[in-house]
Amino acid sequence: MKTRKLGNTDFEITPIGFGAWAIGGGNWKFGWGPQDDSESITAIHHALDLGINWIDTAAVYGLGHSEEIVAKALKGISDRPYVFTKCALPWNEKREIYNSIKKDSVIKECEASLRRLQIDVIDLYQIHWPNPDSEIEEGWTALSELKRQGKVRYIGVSNFNVNQIKRAEKIAPVSTLQPPYSRVQPEAEKDILPYCLKQNIGTIVYSPMMSGLLSGAMTLERIKNLAPDDWRRYDAEFKEPKRTKNLDIAEKLQEIGSRYDVSAGVVAIAWTLNNPAVTAAIVGARSPEQVDGFIAAGEFRLSEEEINEINDFLEKQK
């Protein structure tokens, strides 16, 4: 799998990375239902064996559990992948999540992530959400201090808009951005992606398969049977009137994928990687089989005609 330089960092990363949100499991506000930890570890090992060289997680995923599972998976691996994680969504003893990017909170979160991940330095540390907006400067200053202290190698942001990135840049360079981006939610290409391309900010997009909706494996029956604590049960994209439209898009992507014996998910990921501003895509997996379903996206690319075919299909849906 060929690698790409991530913005102004010295990282050479694969076009797809292992997303560790879902392996945080259930029993928290944005959980994915019950998850077998041993299967999560096997999935990570399988992804690394197939060439993926970076993992993206966050402290809040499973309220620390995802980071702990990543640590267990990487234990004993000498040539470990890059590990990216995030702050800004701490929680209290009642497991209630709140927003904070105050200096003391950021430092406390970083120390906790280092302990859970069992590493000496975090390769990329990101502000997960720019909330509260008034704390952006304080939070970004804290991240830049952590970088100077050698606790993190590079710092980035997630879910920031252009103005918020510019505010951060006045304090310290922004190495990366992590925005949502898919054919269903292409809003990032309007201004944020062009800005990052111009500024040489590495962009790793999340939810390229819309949390499974565009994977080709999602069905009405599967949506109906999602676990009670799976956040997708309550998400608008999984409900009518959007649900049927999204599944129709997945069917179109599968039609294209079948020409090359790849899944709809691979086509969905390839669509995001076609944008010159996108360095790589975060793809979540809960099992080795799911990794097998998307690994081809590391090399598969769409032609200009196929990109137009997908875009034309969506235009007719309007």
Tab-separated table of C-alpha atoms in Angstrom:
chain	number	residue	atom	x	y	z
A	1	MET	CA	0.000	0.000	0.000
A	2	LYS	CA	1.526	3.328	-1.064
A	3	THR	CA	1.794	6.016	1.593
A	4	ARG	CA	1.133	9.741	1.511
A	5	LYS	CA	2.809	12.574	3.415
A	6	LEU	CA	0.462	13.938	6.073
A	7	GLY	CA	0.459	17.712	5.683
A	8	ASN	CA	3.419	19.455	7.318
A	9	THR	CA	4.309	16.437	9.465
A	10	ASP	CA	7.051	13.930	8.683
A	11	PHE	CA	4.511	11.073	8.734
A	12	GLU	CA	4.027	8.896	5.685
A	13	ILE	CA	0.620	7.287	6.219
A	14	THR	CA	-1.441	4.755	4.302
A	15	PRO	CA	-4.524	6.106	2.451
A	16	ILE	CA	-6.758	4.354	4.972
A	17	GLY	CA	-6.344	4.098	8.725
A	18	PHE	CA	-7.973	2.002	11.411
A	19	GLY	CA	-10.768	3.906	13.142
A	20	ALA	CA	-11.227	2.855	16.770
A	21	TRP	CA	-14.533	4.548	17.649
A	22	ALA	CA	-16.704	1.438	17.412
A	23	ILE	CA	-14.350	-0.765	19.435
A	24	GLY	CA	-15.105	1.485	22.389
A	25	GLY	CA	-18.242	-0.642	22.617
A	26	GLY	CA	-21.509	0.308	24.269
A	27	ASN	CA	-22.748	1.705	27.574
A	28	TRP	CA	-21.939	5.323	26.789
A	29	LYS	CA	-23.681	8.167	24.973
A	30	PHE	CA	-22.195	7.530	21.522
A	31	GLY	CA	-21.665	3.789	21.829
A	32	TRP	CA	-22.072	1.098	19.188
A	33	GLY	CA	-23.591	-1.636	21.315
A	34	PRO	CA	-21.809	-4.648	22.841
A	35	GLN	CA	-18.339	-5.412	21.481
A	36	ASP	CA	-16.009	-8.373	21.994
A	37	ASP	CA	-12.633	-6.923	23.013
A	38	SER	CA	-10.722	-9.942	21.766
A	39	GLU	CA	-12.308	-9.494	18.341
A	40	SER	CA	-11.335	-5.800	18.407
A	41	ILE	CA	-7.719	-6.736	19.068
A	42	THR	CA	-7.793	-9.337	16.304
A	43	ALA	CA	-9.241	-6.735	13.927
A	44	ILE	CA	-6.410	-4.310	14.713
A	45	HIS	CA	-3.787	-7.004	14.214
A	46	HIS	CA	-5.387	-7.982	10.907
A	47	ALA	CA	-5.403	-4.370	9.693
A	48	LEU	CA	-1.725	-3.969	10.551
A	49	ASP	CA	-0.849	-7.275	8.881
A	50	LEU	CA	-2.514	-5.998	5.703
A	51	GLY	CA	-0.401	-2.840	5.694
A	52	ILE	CA	-2.366	-0.128	7.529
A	53	ASN	CA	0.115	1.970	9.480
A	54	TRP	CA	-1.994	4.281	11.663
A	55	ILE	CA	-4.808	4.088	14.198
A	56	ASP	CA	-7.172	6.909	15.084
A	57	THR	CA	-8.916	6.837	18.453
A	58	ALA	CA	-10.104	9.311	21.102
A	59	ALA	CA	-10.251	9.437	24.868
A	60	VAL	CA	-14.042	9.640	24.793
A	61	TYR	CA	-14.544	6.461	22.722
A	62	GLY	CA	-15.959	4.059	25.282
A	63	LEU	CA	-14.865	6.582	27.924
A	64	GLY	CA	-11.262	5.463	27.729
A	65	HIS	CA	-11.969	1.874	26.704
A	66	SER	CA	-10.968	2.264	23.052
A	67	GLU	CA	-7.546	3.608	24.017
A	68	GLU	CA	-7.074	0.701	26.430
A	69	ILE	CA	-7.916	-1.822	23.703
A	70	VAL	CA	-5.510	-0.126	21.284
A	71	ALA	CA	-2.784	-0.450	23.934
A	72	LYS	CA	-3.504	-4.151	24.403
A	73	ALA	CA	-3.428	-4.712	20.644
A	74	LEU	CA	-0.074	-2.956	20.261
A	75	LYS	CA	1.618	-4.587	23.230
A	76	GLY	CA	4.711	-6.421	22.092
A	77	ILE	CA	4.649	-4.958	18.567
A	78	SER	CA	8.094	-3.516	17.866
A	79	ASP	CA	7.228	-1.669	14.661
A	80	ARG	CA	4.043	-0.082	15.970
A	81	PRO	CA	1.749	2.065	13.825
A	82	TYR	CA	1.234	5.777	14.358
A	83	VAL	CA	-1.288	6.416	17.123
A	84	PHE	CA	-3.598	9.424	16.839
A	85	THR	CA	-6.012	10.419	19.618
A	86	LYS	CA	-8.137	13.372	20.710
A	87	CYS	CA	-9.209	15.496	23.664
A	88	ALA	CA	-12.015	17.993	24.483
A	89	LEU	CA	-14.788	15.579	25.536
A	90	PRO	CA	-14.009	14.631	29.141
A	91	TRP	CA	-16.524	12.902	31.398
A	92	ASN	CA	-17.389	12.855	35.095
A	93	GLU	CA	-17.842	10.030	37.604
A	94	LYS	CA	-21.447	9.625	36.428
A	95	ARG	CA	-20.133	8.916	32.877
A	96	GLU	CA	-21.639	12.182	31.687
A	97	ILE	CA	-19.687	13.731	28.798
A	98	TYR	CA	-19.097	17.468	28.683
A	99	ASN	CA	-17.132	19.923	26.529
A	100	SER	CA	-13.892	21.498	27.723
A	101	ILE	CA	-10.688	22.679	26.086
A	102	LYS	CA	-9.400	24.625	29.056
A	103	LYS	CA	-5.680	24.213	29.647
A	104	ASP	CA	-5.900	22.159	32.827
A	105	SER	CA	-8.495	19.839	31.299
A	106	VAL	CA	-6.448	19.289	28.122
A	107	ILE	CA	-3.288	18.501	30.090
A	108	LYS	CA	-5.188	16.110	32.355
A	109	GLU	CA	-6.720	14.365	29.325
A	110	CYS	CA	-3.356	14.034	27.610
A	111	GLU	CA	-1.752	12.448	30.663
A	112	ALA	CA	-4.667	10.015	30.964
A	113	SER	CA	-4.436	9.064	27.279
A	114	LEU	CA	-0.705	8.427	27.573
A	115	ARG	CA	-1.376	6.092	30.501
A	116	ARG	CA	-4.203	4.235	28.783
A	117	LEU	CA	-2.292	3.899	25.512
A	118	GLN	CA	0.864	2.894	27.411
A	119	ILE	CA	3.096	5.049	25.220
A	120	ASP	CA	5.605	7.813	25.952
A	121	VAL	CA	4.468	10.183	23.209
A	122	ILE	CA	1.252	10.575	21.177
A	123	ASP	CA	1.998	10.855	17.469
A	124	LEU	CA	-0.911	13.192	16.704
A	125	TYR	CA	-3.023	14.898	19.365
A	126	GLN	CA	-6.221	16.593	18.213
A	127	ILE	CA	-8.945	18.818	19.629
A	128	HIS	CA	-12.011	16.663	18.989
A	129	TRP	CA	-14.634	19.435	18.814
A	130	PRO	CA	-14.187	23.242	18.925
A	131	ASN	CA	-16.512	23.579	21.902
A	132	PRO	CA	-16.812	25.862	23.730
A	133	ASP	CA	-15.758	28.138	20.887
A	134	SER	CA	-14.501	30.716	23.381
A	135	GLU	CA	-11.903	28.227	24.678
A	136	ILE	CA	-10.252	27.475	21.303
A	137	GLU	CA	-7.255	29.749	21.886
A	138	GLU	CA	-6.661	28.408	25.394
A	139	GLY	CA	-6.987	24.808	24.227
A	140	TRP	CA	-4.713	25.248	21.233
A	141	THR	CA	-2.096	26.956	23.374
A	142	ALA	CA	-2.209	23.945	25.701
A	143	LEU	CA	-1.676	21.551	22.782
A	144	SER	CA	1.253	23.595	21.501
A	145	GLU	CA	2.816	23.428	24.992
A	146	LEU	CA	2.356	19.656	25.076
A	147	LYS	CA	4.167	19.498	21.744
A	148	ARG	CA	7.048	21.595	23.069
A	149	GLN	CA	7.257	19.300	26.076
A	150	GLY	CA	7.582	16.279	23.800
A	151	LYS	CA	4.409	14.594	25.027
A	152	VAL	CA	2.893	14.778	21.540
A	153	ARG	CA	4.685	14.890	18.188
A	154	TYR	CA	2.158	16.890	16.173
A	155	ILE	CA	-1.107	18.679	16.892
A	156	GLY	CA	-4.284	18.919	14.858
A	157	VAL	CA	-7.962	19.745	14.981
A	158	SER	CA	-11.214	17.959	14.238
A	159	ASN	CA	-14.572	19.431	13.175
A	160	PHE	CA	-13.133	22.977	12.963
A	161	ASN	CA	-14.282	25.458	10.321
A	162	VAL	CA	-11.920	27.728	8.382
A	163	ASN	CA	-12.254	30.674	10.758
A	164	GLN	CA	-11.523	28.466	13.768
A	165	ILE	CA	-8.419	27.047	12.092
A	166	LYS	CA	-7.200	30.560	11.310
A	167	ARG	CA	-7.596	31.508	14.970
A	168	ALA	CA	-5.516	28.489	15.995
A	169	GLU	CA	-2.853	29.258	13.358
A	170	LYS	CA	-2.168	32.615	15.013
A	171	ILE	CA	-0.873	30.651	18.015
A	172	ALA	CA	0.844	27.624	16.441
A	173	PRO	CA	0.755	25.776	13.095
A	174	VAL	CA	-2.121	23.358	12.520
A	175	SER	CA	-0.734	20.102	11.138
A	176	THR	CA	-3.974	18.247	10.457
A	177	LEU	CA	-7.733	18.494	10.181
A	178	GLN	CA	-10.232	15.695	10.704
A	179	PRO	CA	-13.626	16.567	9.147
A	180	PRO	CA	-16.636	14.402	8.302
A	181	TYR	CA	-16.693	13.739	4.566
A	182	SER	CA	-18.635	11.351	2.367
A	183	ARG	CA	-20.778	11.448	-0.753
A	184	VAL	CA	-23.790	11.787	1.542
A	185	GLN	CA	-22.192	14.626	3.523
A	186	PRO	CA	-19.834	16.449	1.120
A	187	GLU	CA	-20.052	19.871	2.790
A	188	ALA	CA	-16.341	19.925	3.665
A	189	GLU	CA	-15.397	20.364	0.008
A	190	LYS	CA	-16.993	23.812	-0.152
A	191	ASP	CA	-14.342	25.739	1.767
A	192	ILE	CA	-12.546	23.716	4.441
A	193	LEU	CA	-10.863	21.187	2.121
A	194	PRO	CA	-9.614	23.834	-0.355
A	195	TYR	CA	-8.232	25.857	2.557
A	196	CYS	CA	-6.368	22.867	3.988
A	197	LEU	CA	-4.940	22.017	0.565
A	198	LYS	CA	-3.687	25.580	0.168
A	199	GLN	CA	-2.193	25.657	3.684
A	200	ASN	CA	-0.630	22.175	3.455
A	201	ILE	CA	-2.765	20.941	6.348
A	202	GLY	CA	-3.061	17.157	6.227
A	203	THR	CA	-6.690	16.043	6.027
A	204	ILE	CA	-7.865	12.698	7.364
A	205	VAL	CA	-11.599	12.417	6.815
A	206	TYR	CA	-13.939	10.418	9.002
A	207	SER	CA	-17.162	8.518	8.276
A	208	PRO	CA	-16.431	8.008	4.537
A	209	MET	CA	-18.970	5.152	4.650
A	210	MET	CA	-21.408	7.123	6.797
A	211	SER	CA	-20.989	4.824	9.810
A	212	GLY	CA	-21.811	1.761	7.747
A	213	LEU	CA	-24.713	3.138	5.700
A	214	LEU	CA	-22.635	3.093	2.511
A	215	SER	CA	-20.763	-0.126	3.276
A	216	GLY	CA	-23.067	-2.308	1.212
A	217	ALA	CA	-23.705	-4.478	4.275
A	218	MET	CA	-26.377	-2.259	5.853
A	219	THR	CA	-30.016	-3.223	5.353
A	220	LEU	CA	-33.369	-2.118	6.725
A	221	GLU	CA	-33.469	-5.273	8.845
A	222	ARG	CA	-30.001	-4.637	10.263
A	223	ILE	CA	-30.910	-1.041	11.105
A	224	LYS	CA	-34.071	-2.262	12.821
A	225	ASN	CA	-32.014	-4.662	14.947
A	226	LEU	CA	-29.268	-2.253	16.028
A	227	ALA	CA	-28.498	-2.548	19.742
A	228	PRO	CA	-30.476	-0.244	22.069
A	229	ASP	CA	-27.252	1.594	22.994
A	230	ASP	CA	-26.074	1.964	19.386
A	231	TRP	CA	-26.122	5.701	18.651
A	232	ARG	CA	-27.078	5.070	15.037
A	233	ARG	CA	-30.615	4.066	16.075
A	234	TYR	CA	-31.277	7.730	16.797
A	235	ASP	CA	-29.292	9.390	14.011
A	236	ALA	CA	-31.259	11.203	11.292
A	237	GLU	CA	-29.284	9.534	8.482
A	238	PHE	CA	-30.569	6.139	9.671
A	239	LYS	CA	-34.189	7.324	9.797
A	240	GLU	CA	-36.682	8.236	7.106
A	241	PRO	CA	-36.747	10.116	4.852
A	242	LYS	CA	-32.926	9.940	4.623
A	243	ARG	CA	-32.526	6.217	5.288
A	244	THR	CA	-33.991	4.927	2.029
A	245	LYS	CA	-32.139	7.540	-0.002
A	246	ASN	CA	-28.841	6.579	1.657
A	247	LEU	CA	-29.375	2.874	1.059
A	248	ASP	CA	-30.172	3.646	-2.594
A	249	ILE	CA	-26.822	5.434	-2.837
A	250	ALA	CA	-25.118	2.385	-1.321
A	251	GLU	CA	-26.801	0.228	-3.956
A	252	LYS	CA	-25.420	2.463	-6.700
A	253	LEU	CA	-21.943	2.271	-5.181
A	254	GLN	CA	-22.255	-1.506	-5.066
A	255	GLU	CA	-23.196	-1.544	-8.730
A	256	ILE	CA	-19.905	0.182	-9.530
A	257	GLY	CA	-17.954	-1.954	-7.068
A	258	SER	CA	-19.258	-5.180	-8.555
A	259	ARG	CA	-17.418	-4.348	-11.781
A	260	TYR	CA	-14.158	-4.750	-9.860
A	261	ASP	CA	-15.232	-7.253	-7.201
A	262	VAL	CA	-15.032	-4.690	-4.403
A	263	SER	CA	-17.670	-3.589	-1.902
A	264	ALA	CA	-19.817	-0.473	-1.948
A	265	GLY	CA	-17.778	0.669	1.052
A	266	VAL	CA	-14.562	0.560	-0.953
A	267	VAL	CA	-16.192	2.725	-3.626
A	268	ALA	CA	-17.476	5.144	-0.962
A	269	ILE	CA	-13.988	5.489	0.509
A	270	ALA	CA	-12.435	5.877	-2.953
A	271	TRP	CA	-14.852	8.737	-3.660
A	272	THR	CA	-13.441	10.688	-0.699
A	273	LEU	CA	-9.823	9.892	-1.611
A	274	ASN	CA	-10.422	11.319	-5.078
A	275	ASN	CA	-10.409	14.830	-3.591
A	276	PRO	CA	-6.838	16.213	-3.855
A	277	ALA	CA	-7.137	17.803	-0.412
A	278	VAL	CA	-7.782	14.460	1.304
A	279	THR	CA	-4.656	12.690	2.532
A	280	ALA	CA	-6.404	9.635	3.955
A	281	ALA	CA	-9.657	8.255	5.332
A	282	ILE	CA	-10.435	6.808	8.753
A	283	VAL	CA	-12.303	3.527	8.427
A	284	GLY	CA	-13.731	1.822	11.489
A	285	ALA	CA	-13.831	-1.933	12.007
A	286	ARG	CA	-15.096	-4.244	14.728
A	287	SER	CA	-13.872	-7.530	13.255
A	288	PRO	CA	-11.250	-8.922	10.862
A	289	GLU	CA	-14.036	-9.577	8.348
A	290	GLN	CA	-14.908	-5.881	8.280
A	291	VAL	CA	-11.255	-5.067	7.642
A	292	ASP	CA	-11.288	-7.485	4.707
A	293	GLY	CA	-14.342	-5.646	3.397
A	294	PHE	CA	-12.596	-2.296	3.035
A	295	ILE	CA	-8.863	-3.016	2.750
A	296	ALA	CA	-8.997	-2.788	-1.057
A	297	ALA	CA	-9.673	0.951	-0.617
A	298	GLY	CA	-5.977	1.341	0.119
A	299	GLU	CA	-5.308	0.986	-3.606
A	300	PHE	CA	-8.643	1.096	-5.474
A	301	ARG	CA	-9.357	4.358	-7.285
A	302	LEU	CA	-12.333	5.583	-9.280
A	303	SER	CA	-12.123	6.938	-12.805
A	304	GLU	CA	-13.392	10.402	-13.649
A	305	GLU	CA	-16.293	8.765	-15.495
A	306	GLU	CA	-17.261	6.782	-12.416
A	307	ILE	CA	-17.071	9.860	-10.190
A	308	ASN	CA	-19.424	11.606	-12.623
A	309	GLU	CA	-21.689	8.559	-12.671
A	310	ILE	CA	-22.040	8.706	-8.887
A	311	ASN	CA	-22.589	12.464	-8.886
A	312	ASP	CA	-25.191	12.236	-11.651
A	313	PHE	CA	-27.055	9.564	-9.689
A	314	LEU	CA	-27.287	11.827	-6.660
A	315	GLU	CA	-28.420	14.773	-8.789
A	316	LYS	CA	-31.338	12.685	-10.037
A	317	GLN	CA	-32.248	11.823	-6.442
A	318	LYS	CA	-32.878	15.465	-5.564
